[in-house]
Each structure stands twice: as structure tokens, then as C-alpha cells.
């Protein structure tokens, strides 16, 4: 079945460590996104990518990094510079970044807890 | 600056009755609006959308209404079912002030927890 796979589902990290969250999609979508969800808040955009080897900062990119070496993959690294990394991270994809194509398909999320 | 707001953190409804979830936005550049449904520990799933050229879009039990002049949209669920209990997010996208587009770069509201009681 087509979809978006995020791994790991749960991750614990010690302060000062970098951690990478995986996101793979087999929907043949051009655009991919990373959102963060915190309690009582909506989803906030971290980074997005419209095509391979290109990505743009979202609203809260500080302390995060991404790469887009393949169309299917868009990993997110949470670096030690991210001051409040404990959150639920959601990866999403869409057909293309254009009018009327705002529908995103989301993965099941990765919950990161910093100890 | 919260450009998309869902002012009701929670809503409780009896099974069979109507659920009305509200959303307000401030950015006049938004022209495409979506509702997502989210269960705990899962990713949101797309529910219904509406373009700013319309004022209503219906899909089965779900109807979204858009009032552009008031910058307000609402989601109606009729009849409500216990399985509808979830968090509902309103989201918006459109042109940016810089002249580009933000489609796909959705701006989400805080979410409303809907509980439908049997």
C-alpha cells in the first residue's frame, strides 16, 4: 500500500545528542514536509522540500536540519542546538506545491523525548 | 502571531446531533482551507477542503462553510458518531505576501478536541 513511513515511532535522547528521524514515502509525491506538534498548539512547519536536492526553512527551522537526496526520503535531524526538542514530529507529503494541492498525507509520527 | 485560530479547545456532543467546529483566520492571502482529523499518536488525516471561490463544500456527513468577509470557516458533522471523537485541525494556505505561493505549507490552528457521547 502507498503511504508514508516514519521511524522510529518513539525515541529517547540525552541532552546534547543529535538524532535523526526517518521519513519515506512511496506515493511518488514531489513535495515533503516536517511538522512539529506540541500540546495545545497546532502543527508548525519545520522544513519543506519541493524537489530533490532542494529544501526550504519553515517557521521553526532553528536547531533542525534536513536533506533530500532521493524523492522518496526526507530525513530530519534534531540537533543539540534545538532548545526544546521534546515533541511529536510529523512528516507529510503532497503531489506538488501548487494551487489546490494543499492536501497533505501524513505519516504516523515520531515522538521524541529528551531525557 | 496566530494566523489560524480555533478558539474552542474542546467540544462535547451527543451522538446523532450536529457538531460544529469553528475556525478563524487573519491572513487575507489564504485562499484554500482544509480540515484534518487526528487520533492520538497518529498522523492527521485529510477530511475535507474548500477553495475561496466557494462558500460551501459537502462530503457525506461533513460540510465546510466559508465566510470570506468574516474570515471564518466552520465544519459541520451531521449526524455525529462516537467514531468522530478526535482532534480536528483547521488549516489554510494561499499566496504569500512576497508574491509566491504557500500551498502545501499549511498553517494550522491549535485544534479542537471533539467528543461524541453515545
mmCIF file with all atom_site columns, C-alpha atoms in Angstrom:
data_model
loop_
_atom_site.group_PDB
_atom_site.id
_atom_site.type_symbol
_atom_site.label_atom_id
_atom_site.label_alt_id
_atom_site.label_comp_id
_atom_site.label_asym_id
_atom_site.label_entity_id
_atom_site.label_seq_id
_atom_site.pdbx_PDB_ins_code
_atom_site.Cartn_x
_atom_site.Cartn_y
_atom_site.Cartn_z
_atom_site.occupancy
_atom_site.B_iso_or_equiv
_atom_site.pdbx_formal_charge
_atom_site.auth_seq_id
_atom_site.auth_comp_id
_atom_site.auth_asym_id
_atom_site.auth_atom_id
_atom_site.pdbx_PDB_model_num
ATOM 1   C CA . UNK A 1 1   ? 0.000   0.000  0.000  1.00 0.00 ? 1   UNK A CA 1
ATOM 2   C CA . UNK A 1 2   ? 1.156   3.529  -0.702 1.00 0.00 ? 2   UNK A CA 1
ATOM 3   C CA . UNK A 1 3   ? 1.904   5.742  2.219  1.00 0.00 ? 3   UNK A CA 1
ATOM 4   C CA . UNK A 1 4   ? 4.387   7.499  4.420  1.00 0.00 ? 4   UNK A CA 1
ATOM 5   C CA . UNK A 1 5   ? 6.529   5.620  6.890  1.00 0.00 ? 5   UNK A CA 1
ATOM 6   C CA . UNK A 1 6   ? 8.172   7.340  9.807  1.00 0.00 ? 6   UNK A CA 1
ATOM 7   C CA . UNK A 1 7   ? 10.655  5.712  12.116 1.00 0.00 ? 7   UNK A CA 1
ATOM 8   C CA . UNK A 1 8   ? 11.244  5.306  14.908 1.00 0.00 ? 8   UNK A CA 1
ATOM 9   C CA . UNK A 1 9   ? 7.796   5.755  16.451 1.00 0.00 ? 9   UNK A CA 1
ATOM 10  C CA . UNK A 1 10  ? 9.319   6.528  19.858 1.00 0.00 ? 10  UNK A CA 1
ATOM 11  C CA . UNK A 1 11  ? 12.787  7.854  20.528 1.00 0.00 ? 11  UNK A CA 1
ATOM 12  C CA . UNK A 1 12  ? 14.604  8.912  23.661 1.00 0.00 ? 12  UNK A CA 1
ATOM 13  C CA . UNK A 1 13  ? 17.638  11.131 23.551 1.00 0.00 ? 13  UNK A CA 1
ATOM 14  C CA . UNK A 1 14  ? 20.024  12.550 26.064 1.00 0.00 ? 14  UNK A CA 1
ATOM 15  C CA . UNK A 1 15  ? 20.644  16.254 26.058 1.00 0.00 ? 15  UNK A CA 1
ATOM 16  C CA . UNK A 1 16  ? 23.448  17.228 23.726 1.00 0.00 ? 16  UNK A CA 1
ATOM 17  C CA . UNK A 1 17  ? 22.881  14.382 21.286 1.00 0.00 ? 17  UNK A CA 1
ATOM 18  C CA . UNK A 1 18  ? 21.781  14.714 17.697 1.00 0.00 ? 18  UNK A CA 1
ATOM 19  C CA . UNK A 1 19  ? 19.055  12.395 16.497 1.00 0.00 ? 19  UNK A CA 1
ATOM 20  C CA . UNK A 1 20  ? 17.729  11.654 13.010 1.00 0.00 ? 20  UNK A CA 1
ATOM 21  C CA . UNK A 1 21  ? 14.109  10.841 12.251 1.00 0.00 ? 21  UNK A CA 1
ATOM 22  C CA . UNK A 1 22  ? 13.408  8.896  9.108  1.00 0.00 ? 22  UNK A CA 1
ATOM 23  C CA . UNK A 1 23  ? 10.611  9.603  6.627  1.00 0.00 ? 23  UNK A CA 1
ATOM 24  C CA . UNK A 1 24  ? 9.983   7.546  3.497  1.00 0.00 ? 24  UNK A CA 1
ATOM 25  C CA . UNK A 1 25  ? 7.104   7.830  1.040  1.00 0.00 ? 25  UNK A CA 1
ATOM 26  C CA . UNK A 1 26  ? 6.094   5.662  -1.902 1.00 0.00 ? 26  UNK A CA 1
ATOM 27  C CA . UNK A 1 27  ? 3.331   7.926  -3.147 1.00 0.00 ? 27  UNK A CA 1
ATOM 28  C CA . UNK A 1 28  ? 5.539   9.454  -5.848 1.00 0.00 ? 28  UNK A CA 1
ATOM 29  C CA . UNK A 1 29  ? 4.915   12.860 -4.309 1.00 0.00 ? 29  UNK A CA 1
ATOM 30  C CA . UNK A 1 30  ? 7.183   15.736 -5.182 1.00 0.00 ? 30  UNK A CA 1
ATOM 31  C CA . UNK A 1 31  ? 6.857   17.757 -2.003 1.00 0.00 ? 31  UNK A CA 1
ATOM 32  C CA . UNK A 1 32  ? 7.668   16.638 1.528  1.00 0.00 ? 32  UNK A CA 1
ATOM 33  C CA . UNK A 1 33  ? 7.372   18.402 4.855  1.00 0.00 ? 33  UNK A CA 1
ATOM 34  C CA . UNK A 1 34  ? 8.252   18.144 8.516  1.00 0.00 ? 34  UNK A CA 1
ATOM 35  C CA . UNK A 1 35  ? 5.873   19.484 11.132 1.00 0.00 ? 35  UNK A CA 1
ATOM 36  C CA . UNK A 1 36  ? 6.127   19.571 14.884 1.00 0.00 ? 36  UNK A CA 1
ATOM 37  C CA . UNK A 1 37  ? 3.191   19.262 17.258 1.00 0.00 ? 37  UNK A CA 1
ATOM 38  C CA . UNK A 1 38  ? 3.260   20.441 20.858 1.00 0.00 ? 38  UNK A CA 1
ATOM 39  C CA . UNK A 1 39  ? 0.392   20.123 23.359 1.00 0.00 ? 39  UNK A CA 1
ATOM 40  C CA . UNK A 1 40  ? -2.248  22.806 22.860 1.00 0.00 ? 40  UNK A CA 1
ATOM 41  C CA . UNK A 1 41  ? -0.651  24.040 19.680 1.00 0.00 ? 41  UNK A CA 1
ATOM 42  C CA . UNK A 1 42  ? -1.253  23.440 16.043 1.00 0.00 ? 42  UNK A CA 1
ATOM 43  C CA . UNK A 1 43  ? 1.263   21.814 13.782 1.00 0.00 ? 43  UNK A CA 1
ATOM 44  C CA . UNK A 1 44  ? 4.194   24.066 12.990 1.00 0.00 ? 44  UNK A CA 1
ATOM 45  C CA . UNK A 1 45  ? 6.278   23.739 9.844  1.00 0.00 ? 45  UNK A CA 1
ATOM 46  C CA . UNK A 1 46  ? 9.982   22.980 10.343 1.00 0.00 ? 46  UNK A CA 1
ATOM 47  C CA . UNK A 1 47  ? 11.260  22.364 6.812  1.00 0.00 ? 47  UNK A CA 1
ATOM 48  C CA . UNK A 1 48  ? 9.832   21.503 3.435  1.00 0.00 ? 48  UNK A CA 1
ATOM 49  C CA . UNK A 1 49  ? 11.175  20.314 0.102  1.00 0.00 ? 49  UNK A CA 1
ATOM 50  C CA . UNK A 1 50  ? 9.618   20.691 -3.317 1.00 0.00 ? 50  UNK A CA 1
ATOM 51  C CA . UNK A 1 51  ? 12.151  18.666 -5.299 1.00 0.00 ? 51  UNK A CA 1
ATOM 52  C CA . UNK A 1 52  ? 15.211  16.530 -4.789 1.00 0.00 ? 52  UNK A CA 1
ATOM 53  C CA . UNK A 1 53  ? 18.280  18.379 -3.532 1.00 0.00 ? 53  UNK A CA 1
ATOM 54  C CA . UNK A 1 54  ? 16.231  21.423 -2.597 1.00 0.00 ? 54  UNK A CA 1
ATOM 55  C CA . UNK A 1 55  ? 14.616  22.359 0.700  1.00 0.00 ? 55  UNK A CA 1
ATOM 56  C CA . UNK A 1 56  ? 13.429  25.481 2.448  1.00 0.00 ? 56  UNK A CA 1
ATOM 57  C CA . UNK A 1 57  ? 13.118  26.565 6.055  1.00 0.00 ? 57  UNK A CA 1
ATOM 58  C CA . UNK A 1 58  ? 9.695   26.652 7.591  1.00 0.00 ? 58  UNK A CA 1
ATOM 59  C CA . UNK A 1 59  ? 8.576   28.692 10.564 1.00 0.00 ? 59  UNK A CA 1
ATOM 60  C CA . UNK A 1 60  ? 10.672  26.957 13.229 1.00 0.00 ? 60  UNK A CA 1
ATOM 61  C CA . UNK A 1 61  ? 13.793  25.638 11.475 1.00 0.00 ? 61  UNK A CA 1
ATOM 62  C CA . UNK A 1 62  ? 16.337  26.622 14.110 1.00 0.00 ? 62  UNK A CA 1
ATOM 63  C CA . UNK A 1 63  ? 18.068  23.604 15.604 1.00 0.00 ? 63  UNK A CA 1
ATOM 64  C CA . UNK A 1 64  ? 16.965  21.283 12.798 1.00 0.00 ? 64  UNK A CA 1
ATOM 65  C CA . UNK A 1 65  ? 18.495  20.095 9.547  1.00 0.00 ? 65  UNK A CA 1
ATOM 66  C CA . UNK A 1 66  ? 17.210  18.062 6.606  1.00 0.00 ? 66  UNK A CA 1
ATOM 67  C CA . UNK A 1 67  ? 18.357  16.512 3.361  1.00 0.00 ? 67  UNK A CA 1
ATOM 68  C CA . UNK A 1 68  ? 16.525  15.440 0.216  1.00 0.00 ? 68  UNK A CA 1
ATOM 69  C CA . UNK A 1 69  ? 18.874  13.187 -1.732 1.00 0.00 ? 69  UNK A CA 1
ATOM 70  C CA . UNK A 1 70  ? 16.073  10.980 -3.011 1.00 0.00 ? 70  UNK A CA 1
ATOM 71  C CA . UNK A 1 71  ? 12.485  11.762 -3.940 1.00 0.00 ? 71  UNK A CA 1
ATOM 72  C CA . UNK A 1 72  ? 11.224  9.141  -1.523 1.00 0.00 ? 72  UNK A CA 1
ATOM 73  C CA . UNK A 1 73  ? 13.201  10.193 1.526  1.00 0.00 ? 73  UNK A CA 1
ATOM 74  C CA . UNK A 1 74  ? 13.304  13.314 3.691  1.00 0.00 ? 74  UNK A CA 1
ATOM 75  C CA . UNK A 1 75  ? 15.120  12.684 6.999  1.00 0.00 ? 75  UNK A CA 1
ATOM 76  C CA . UNK A 1 76  ? 15.071  15.246 9.783  1.00 0.00 ? 76  UNK A CA 1
ATOM 77  C CA . UNK A 1 77  ? 17.964  15.719 12.191 1.00 0.00 ? 77  UNK A CA 1
ATOM 78  C CA . UNK A 1 78  ? 17.205  17.268 15.545 1.00 0.00 ? 78  UNK A CA 1
ATOM 79  C CA . UNK A 1 79  ? 20.459  18.791 16.664 1.00 0.00 ? 79  UNK A CA 1
ATOM 80  C CA . UNK A 1 80  ? 21.695  19.658 20.122 1.00 0.00 ? 80  UNK A CA 1
ATOM 81  C CA . UNK A 1 81  ? 21.033  23.299 19.214 1.00 0.00 ? 81  UNK A CA 1
ATOM 82  C CA . UNK A 1 82  ? 17.280  22.714 19.374 1.00 0.00 ? 82  UNK A CA 1
ATOM 83  C CA . UNK A 1 83  ? 16.347  24.059 22.800 1.00 0.00 ? 83  UNK A CA 1
ATOM 84  C CA . UNK A 1 84  ? 13.045  22.250 23.265 1.00 0.00 ? 84  UNK A CA 1
ATOM 85  C CA . UNK A 1 85  ? 13.213  19.094 21.158 1.00 0.00 ? 85  UNK A CA 1
ATOM 86  C CA . UNK A 1 86  ? 10.688  17.011 23.071 1.00 0.00 ? 86  UNK A CA 1
ATOM 87  C CA . UNK A 1 87  ? 7.666   16.882 20.756 1.00 0.00 ? 87  UNK A CA 1
ATOM 88  C CA . UNK A 1 88  ? 5.658   14.832 18.307 1.00 0.00 ? 88  UNK A CA 1
ATOM 89  C CA . UNK A 1 89  ? 7.156   15.072 14.819 1.00 0.00 ? 89  UNK A CA 1
ATOM 90  C CA . UNK A 1 90  ? 5.091   14.558 11.715 1.00 0.00 ? 90  UNK A CA 1
ATOM 91  C CA . UNK A 1 91  ? 6.315   14.020 8.191  1.00 0.00 ? 91  UNK A CA 1
ATOM 92  C CA . UNK A 1 92  ? 3.986   14.704 5.277  1.00 0.00 ? 92  UNK A CA 1
ATOM 93  C CA . UNK A 1 93  ? 3.984   14.753 1.505  1.00 0.00 ? 93  UNK A CA 1
ATOM 94  C CA . UNK A 1 94  ? 1.884   16.220 -1.278 1.00 0.00 ? 94  UNK A CA 1
ATOM 95  C CA . UNK A 1 95  ? 1.713   15.917 -5.037 1.00 0.00 ? 95  UNK A CA 1
ATOM 96  C CA . UNK A 1 96  ? 3.184   19.312 -5.734 1.00 0.00 ? 96  UNK A CA 1
ATOM 97  C CA . UNK A 1 97  ? 3.381   22.714 -4.237 1.00 0.00 ? 97  UNK A CA 1
ATOM 98  C CA . UNK A 1 98  ? 0.705   24.412 -6.250 1.00 0.00 ? 98  UNK A CA 1
ATOM 99  C CA . UNK A 1 99  ? -2.776  25.837 -6.177 1.00 0.00 ? 99  UNK A CA 1
ATOM 100 C CA . UNK A 1 100 ? -5.418  23.459 -4.982 1.00 0.00 ? 100 UNK A CA 1
ATOM 101 C CA . UNK A 1 101 ? -2.921  20.840 -3.928 1.00 0.00 ? 101 UNK A CA 1
ATOM 102 C CA . UNK A 1 102 ? -2.766  21.688 -0.284 1.00 0.00 ? 102 UNK A CA 1
ATOM 103 C CA . UNK A 1 103 ? -3.844  18.226 0.775  1.00 0.00 ? 103 UNK A CA 1
ATOM 104 C CA . UNK A 1 104 ? -1.072  16.649 2.771  1.00 0.00 ? 104 UNK A CA 1
ATOM 105 C CA . UNK A 1 105 ? -0.651  12.988 3.530  1.00 0.00 ? 105 UNK A CA 1
ATOM 106 C CA . UNK A 1 106 ? 0.870   12.427 6.932  1.00 0.00 ? 106 UNK A CA 1
ATOM 107 C CA . UNK A 1 107 ? 2.896   9.661  8.467  1.00 0.00 ? 107 UNK A CA 1
ATOM 108 C CA . UNK A 1 108 ? 2.033   8.267  11.881 1.00 0.00 ? 108 UNK A CA 1
ATOM 109 C CA . UNK A 1 109 ? 4.553   10.463 13.644 1.00 0.00 ? 109 UNK A CA 1
ATOM 110 C CA . UNK A 1 110 ? 7.621   10.080 15.807 1.00 0.00 ? 110 UNK A CA 1
ATOM 111 C CA . UNK A 1 111 ? 7.582   11.030 19.451 1.00 0.00 ? 111 UNK A CA 1
ATOM 112 C CA . UNK A 1 112 ? 10.940  12.336 20.635 1.00 0.00 ? 112 UNK A CA 1
ATOM 113 C CA . UNK A 1 113 ? 11.649  12.666 24.339 1.00 0.00 ? 113 UNK A CA 1
ATOM 114 C CA . UNK A 1 114 ? 14.800  14.301 25.629 1.00 0.00 ? 114 UNK A CA 1
ATOM 115 C CA . UNK A 1 115 ? 15.887  12.961 28.996 1.00 0.00 ? 115 UNK A CA 1
ATOM 116 C CA . UNK B 2 1   ? 1.135   35.690 15.519 1.00 0.00 ? 1   UNK B CA 1
ATOM 117 C CA . UNK B 2 2   ? -1.558  33.022 15.231 1.00 0.00 ? 2   UNK B CA 1
ATOM 118 C CA . UNK B 2 3   ? -2.909  33.346 11.709 1.00 0.00 ? 3   UNK B CA 1
ATOM 119 C CA . UNK B 2 4   ? -5.348  30.468 12.088 1.00 0.00 ? 4   UNK B CA 1
ATOM 120 C CA . UNK B 2 5   ? -7.271  30.179 15.323 1.00 0.00 ? 5   UNK B CA 1
ATOM 121 C CA . UNK B 2 6   ? -9.576  27.586 16.747 1.00 0.00 ? 6   UNK B CA 1
ATOM 122 C CA . UNK B 2 7   ? -10.883 29.267 19.848 1.00 0.00 ? 7   UNK B CA 1
ATOM 123 C CA . UNK B 2 8   ? -12.689 26.262 21.279 1.00 0.00 ? 8   UNK B CA 1
ATOM 124 C CA . UNK B 2 9   ? -10.205 23.763 22.724 1.00 0.00 ? 9   UNK B CA 1
ATOM 125 C CA . UNK B 2 10  ? -12.930 21.169 23.133 1.00 0.00 ? 10  UNK B CA 1
ATOM 126 C CA . UNK B 2 11  ? -16.497 20.329 22.152 1.00 0.00 ? 11  UNK B CA 1
ATOM 127 C CA . UNK B 2 12  ? -18.796 17.689 23.554 1.00 0.00 ? 12  UNK B CA 1
ATOM 128 C CA . UNK B 2 13  ? -21.802 16.468 21.563 1.00 0.00 ? 13  UNK B CA 1
ATOM 129 C CA . UNK B 2 14  ? -24.421 13.763 21.894 1.00 0.00 ? 14  UNK B CA 1
ATOM 130 C CA . UNK B 2 15  ? -24.465 11.020 19.286 1.00 0.00 ? 15  UNK B CA 1
ATOM 131 C CA . UNK B 2 16  ? -26.829 11.851 16.435 1.00 0.00 ? 16  UNK B CA 1
ATOM 132 C CA . UNK B 2 17  ? -26.666 15.600 16.993 1.00 0.00 ? 17  UNK B CA 1
ATOM 133 C CA . UNK B 2 18  ? -24.750 18.165 14.964 1.00 0.00 ? 18  UNK B CA 1
ATOM 134 C CA . UNK B 2 19  ? -21.130 19.031 15.737 1.00 0.00 ? 19  UNK B CA 1
ATOM 135 C CA . UNK B 2 20  ? -19.978 22.487 14.678 1.00 0.00 ? 20  UNK B CA 1
ATOM 136 C CA . UNK B 2 21  ? -16.290 23.271 14.793 1.00 0.00 ? 21  UNK B CA 1
ATOM 137 C CA . UNK B 2 22  ? -15.165 26.807 14.150 1.00 0.00 ? 22  UNK B CA 1
ATOM 138 C CA . UNK B 2 23  ? -12.030 28.381 12.753 1.00 0.00 ? 23  UNK B CA 1
ATOM 139 C CA . UNK B 2 24  ? -10.977 31.987 12.187 1.00 0.00 ? 24  UNK B CA 1
ATOM 140 C CA . UNK B 2 25  ? -8.101  33.288 10.126 1.00 0.00 ? 25  UNK B CA 1
ATOM 141 C CA . UNK B 2 26  ? -6.430  36.653 9.788  1.00 0.00 ? 26  UNK B CA 1
ATOM 142 C CA . UNK B 2 27  ? -4.339  36.358 6.629  1.00 0.00 ? 27  UNK B CA 1
ATOM 143 C CA . UNK B 2 28  ? -6.362  37.616 3.672  1.00 0.00 ? 28  UNK B CA 1
ATOM 144 C CA . UNK B 2 29  ? -3.934  35.852 1.322  1.00 0.00 ? 29  UNK B CA 1
ATOM 145 C CA . UNK B 2 30  ? -5.243  32.452 2.360  1.00 0.00 ? 30  UNK B CA 1
ATOM 146 C CA . UNK B 2 31  ? -7.472  31.017 -0.326 1.00 0.00 ? 31  UNK B CA 1
ATOM 147 C CA . UNK B 2 32  ? -7.561  27.302 0.347  1.00 0.00 ? 32  UNK B CA 1
ATOM 148 C CA . UNK B 2 33  ? -8.768  25.755 3.558  1.00 0.00 ? 33  UNK B CA 1
ATOM 149 C CA . UNK B 2 34  ? -8.698  22.235 4.880  1.00 0.00 ? 34  UNK B CA 1
ATOM 150 C CA . UNK B 2 35  ? -9.879  20.217 7.848  1.00 0.00 ? 35  UNK B CA 1
ATOM 151 C CA . UNK B 2 36  ? -7.875  17.357 9.260  1.00 0.00 ? 36  UNK B CA 1
ATOM 152 C CA . UNK B 2 37  ? -8.854  14.761 11.819 1.00 0.00 ? 37  UNK B CA 1
ATOM 153 C CA . UNK B 2 38  ? -6.307  13.318 14.214 1.00 0.00 ? 38  UNK B CA 1
ATOM 154 C CA . UNK B 2 39  ? -6.418  10.410 16.622 1.00 0.00 ? 39  UNK B CA 1
ATOM 155 C CA . UNK B 2 40  ? -3.875  10.207 19.476 1.00 0.00 ? 40  UNK B CA 1
ATOM 156 C CA . UNK B 2 41  ? -0.387  9.063  18.485 1.00 0.00 ? 41  UNK B CA 1
ATOM 157 C CA . UNK B 2 42  ? -1.321  9.069  14.795 1.00 0.00 ? 42  UNK B CA 1
ATOM 158 C CA . UNK B 2 43  ? -0.787  11.482 11.946 1.00 0.00 ? 43  UNK B CA 1
ATOM 159 C CA . UNK B 2 44  ? -3.665  13.715 10.850 1.00 0.00 ? 44  UNK B CA 1
ATOM 160 C CA . UNK B 2 45  ? -5.853  12.529 8.006  1.00 0.00 ? 45  UNK B CA 1
ATOM 161 C CA . UNK B 2 46  ? -7.418  14.821 5.476  1.00 0.00 ? 46  UNK B CA 1
ATOM 162 C CA . UNK B 2 47  ? -11.155 15.296 5.876  1.00 0.00 ? 47  UNK B CA 1
ATOM 163 C CA . UNK B 2 48  ? -12.465 17.991 3.572  1.00 0.00 ? 48  UNK B CA 1
ATOM 164 C CA . UNK B 2 49  ? -11.303 21.172 1.890  1.00 0.00 ? 49  UNK B CA 1
ATOM 165 C CA . UNK B 2 50  ? -12.733 24.307 0.346  1.00 0.00 ? 50  UNK B CA 1
ATOM 166 C CA . UNK B 2 51  ? -11.421 26.861 -2.082 1.00 0.00 ? 51  UNK B CA 1
ATOM 167 C CA . UNK B 2 52  ? -12.130 30.531 -1.545 1.00 0.00 ? 52  UNK B CA 1
ATOM 168 C CA . UNK B 2 53  ? -14.218 30.642 -4.713 1.00 0.00 ? 53  UNK B CA 1
ATOM 169 C CA . UNK B 2 54  ? -16.838 28.577 -2.902 1.00 0.00 ? 54  UNK B CA 1
ATOM 170 C CA . UNK B 2 55  ? -18.774 29.134 0.284  1.00 0.00 ? 55  UNK B CA 1
ATOM 171 C CA . UNK B 2 56  ? -19.777 25.538 0.919  1.00 0.00 ? 56  UNK B CA 1
ATOM 172 C CA . UNK B 2 57  ? -18.425 22.086 0.264  1.00 0.00 ? 57  UNK B CA 1
ATOM 173 C CA . UNK B 2 58  ? -20.165 18.908 1.284  1.00 0.00 ? 58  UNK B CA 1
ATOM 174 C CA . UNK B 2 59  ? -18.927 15.340 1.569  1.00 0.00 ? 59  UNK B CA 1
ATOM 175 C CA . UNK B 2 60  ? -21.297 12.895 3.182  1.00 0.00 ? 60  UNK B CA 1
ATOM 176 C CA . UNK B 2 61  ? -21.816 13.828 6.818  1.00 0.00 ? 61  UNK B CA 1
ATOM 177 C CA . UNK B 2 62  ? -19.212 16.582 6.619  1.00 0.00 ? 62  UNK B CA 1
ATOM 178 C CA . UNK B 2 63  ? -19.841 20.097 5.338  1.00 0.00 ? 63  UNK B CA 1
ATOM 179 C CA . UNK B 2 64  ? -17.445 23.005 5.422  1.00 0.00 ? 64  UNK B CA 1
ATOM 180 C CA . UNK B 2 65  ? -18.730 26.571 5.222  1.00 0.00 ? 65  UNK B CA 1
ATOM 181 C CA . UNK B 2 66  ? -16.551 29.544 4.352  1.00 0.00 ? 66  UNK B CA 1
ATOM 182 C CA . UNK B 2 67  ? -17.396 33.167 5.125  1.00 0.00 ? 67  UNK B CA 1
ATOM 183 C CA . UNK B 2 68  ? -14.659 35.181 3.460  1.00 0.00 ? 68  UNK B CA 1
ATOM 184 C CA . UNK B 2 69  ? -15.835 38.554 4.654  1.00 0.00 ? 69  UNK B CA 1
ATOM 185 C CA . UNK B 2 70  ? -15.700 37.359 8.251  1.00 0.00 ? 70  UNK B CA 1
ATOM 186 C CA . UNK B 2 71  ? -12.568 35.274 7.650  1.00 0.00 ? 71  UNK B CA 1
ATOM 187 C CA . UNK B 2 72  ? -14.344 32.380 9.270  1.00 0.00 ? 72  UNK B CA 1
ATOM 188 C CA . UNK B 2 73  ? -14.933 28.776 8.402  1.00 0.00 ? 73  UNK B CA 1
ATOM 189 C CA . UNK B 2 74  ? -16.781 26.013 10.114 1.00 0.00 ? 74  UNK B CA 1
ATOM 190 C CA . UNK B 2 75  ? -17.059 22.260 9.877  1.00 0.00 ? 75  UNK B CA 1
ATOM 191 C CA . UNK B 2 76  ? -20.444 20.659 10.415 1.00 0.00 ? 76  UNK B CA 1
ATOM 192 C CA . UNK B 2 77  ? -20.759 16.964 11.166 1.00 0.00 ? 77  UNK B CA 1
ATOM 193 C CA . UNK B 2 78  ? -24.273 15.582 10.907 1.00 0.00 ? 78  UNK B CA 1
ATOM 194 C CA . UNK B 2 79  ? -25.144 13.228 12.443 1.00 0.00 ? 79  UNK B CA 1
ATOM 195 C CA . UNK B 2 80  ? -22.241 12.943 14.866 1.00 0.00 ? 80  UNK B CA 1
ATOM 196 C CA . UNK B 2 81  ? -20.996 9.461  15.712 1.00 0.00 ? 81  UNK B CA 1
ATOM 197 C CA . UNK B 2 82  ? -18.769 8.230  18.564 1.00 0.00 ? 82  UNK B CA 1
ATOM 198 C CA . UNK B 2 83  ? -16.106 7.343  15.989 1.00 0.00 ? 83  UNK B CA 1
ATOM 199 C CA . UNK B 2 84  ? -15.871 11.033 15.128 1.00 0.00 ? 84  UNK B CA 1
ATOM 200 C CA . UNK B 2 85  ? -14.258 11.671 18.507 1.00 0.00 ? 85  UNK B CA 1
ATOM 201 C CA . UNK B 2 86  ? -10.826 13.052 17.671 1.00 0.00 ? 86  UNK B CA 1
ATOM 202 C CA . UNK B 2 87  ? -8.873  16.287 17.414 1.00 0.00 ? 87  UNK B CA 1
ATOM 203 C CA . UNK B 2 88  ? -9.895  18.413 14.444 1.00 0.00 ? 88  UNK B CA 1
ATOM 204 C CA . UNK B 2 89  ? -7.431  20.832 12.914 1.00 0.00 ? 89  UNK B CA 1
ATOM 205 C CA . UNK B 2 90  ? -8.292  23.653 10.608 1.00 0.00 ? 90  UNK B CA 1
ATOM 206 C CA . UNK B 2 91  ? -5.554  24.588 8.134  1.00 0.00 ? 91  UNK B CA 1
ATOM 207 C CA . UNK B 2 92  ? -5.052  27.233 5.483  1.00 0.00 ? 92  UNK B CA 1
ATOM 208 C CA . UNK B 2 93  ? -2.754  28.022 2.597  1.00 0.00 ? 93  UNK B CA 1
ATOM 209 C CA . UNK B 2 94  ? -2.511  30.502 -0.259 1.00 0.00 ? 94  UNK B CA 1
ATOM 210 C CA . UNK B 2 95  ? -0.392  33.210 -1.731 1.00 0.00 ? 95  UNK B CA 1
ATOM 211 C CA . UNK B 2 96  ? 2.343   34.808 0.289  1.00 0.00 ? 96  UNK B CA 1
ATOM 212 C CA . UNK B 2 97  ? 2.979   38.497 0.727  1.00 0.00 ? 97  UNK B CA 1
ATOM 213 C CA . UNK B 2 98  ? 6.226   38.051 -1.172 1.00 0.00 ? 98  UNK B CA 1
ATOM 214 C CA . UNK B 2 99  ? 4.267   37.005 -4.240 1.00 0.00 ? 99  UNK B CA 1
ATOM 215 C CA . UNK B 2 100 ? 4.950   33.307 -4.006 1.00 0.00 ? 100 UNK B CA 1
ATOM 216 C CA . UNK B 2 101 ? 2.646   30.532 -3.024 1.00 0.00 ? 101 UNK B CA 1
ATOM 217 C CA . UNK B 2 102 ? 2.351   28.627 0.188  1.00 0.00 ? 102 UNK B CA 1
ATOM 218 C CA . UNK B 2 103 ? 0.204   25.740 -0.966 1.00 0.00 ? 103 UNK B CA 1
ATOM 219 C CA . UNK B 2 104 ? 1.185   22.670 0.985  1.00 0.00 ? 104 UNK B CA 1
ATOM 220 C CA . UNK B 2 105 ? 2.878   24.855 3.561  1.00 0.00 ? 105 UNK B CA 1
ATOM 221 C CA . UNK B 2 106 ? -0.208  24.731 5.643  1.00 0.00 ? 106 UNK B CA 1
ATOM 222 C CA . UNK B 2 107 ? -0.800  26.971 8.622  1.00 0.00 ? 107 UNK B CA 1
ATOM 223 C CA . UNK B 2 108 ? -2.698  25.038 11.267 1.00 0.00 ? 108 UNK B CA 1
ATOM 224 C CA . UNK B 2 109 ? -4.995  26.072 14.060 1.00 0.00 ? 109 UNK B CA 1
ATOM 225 C CA . UNK B 2 110 ? -4.493  24.748 17.577 1.00 0.00 ? 110 UNK B CA 1
ATOM 226 C CA . UNK B 2 111 ? -7.076  22.028 17.181 1.00 0.00 ? 111 UNK B CA 1
ATOM 227 C CA . UNK B 2 112 ? -10.433 21.257 18.806 1.00 0.00 ? 112 UNK B CA 1
ATOM 228 C CA . UNK B 2 113 ? -10.996 18.043 20.712 1.00 0.00 ? 113 UNK B CA 1
ATOM 229 C CA . UNK B 2 114 ? -14.388 16.651 19.725 1.00 0.00 ? 114 UNK B CA 1
ATOM 230 C CA . UNK B 2 115 ? -16.020 14.099 21.984 1.00 0.00 ? 115 UNK B CA 1
ATOM 231 C CA . UNK B 2 116 ? -19.205 12.426 20.801 1.00 0.00 ? 116 UNK B CA 1
ATOM 232 C CA . UNK B 2 117 ? -21.069 10.647 23.581 1.00 0.00 ? 117 UNK B CA 1
ATOM 233 C CA . UNK B 2 118 ? -23.193 7.577  22.841 1.00 0.00 ? 118 UNK B CA 1
#
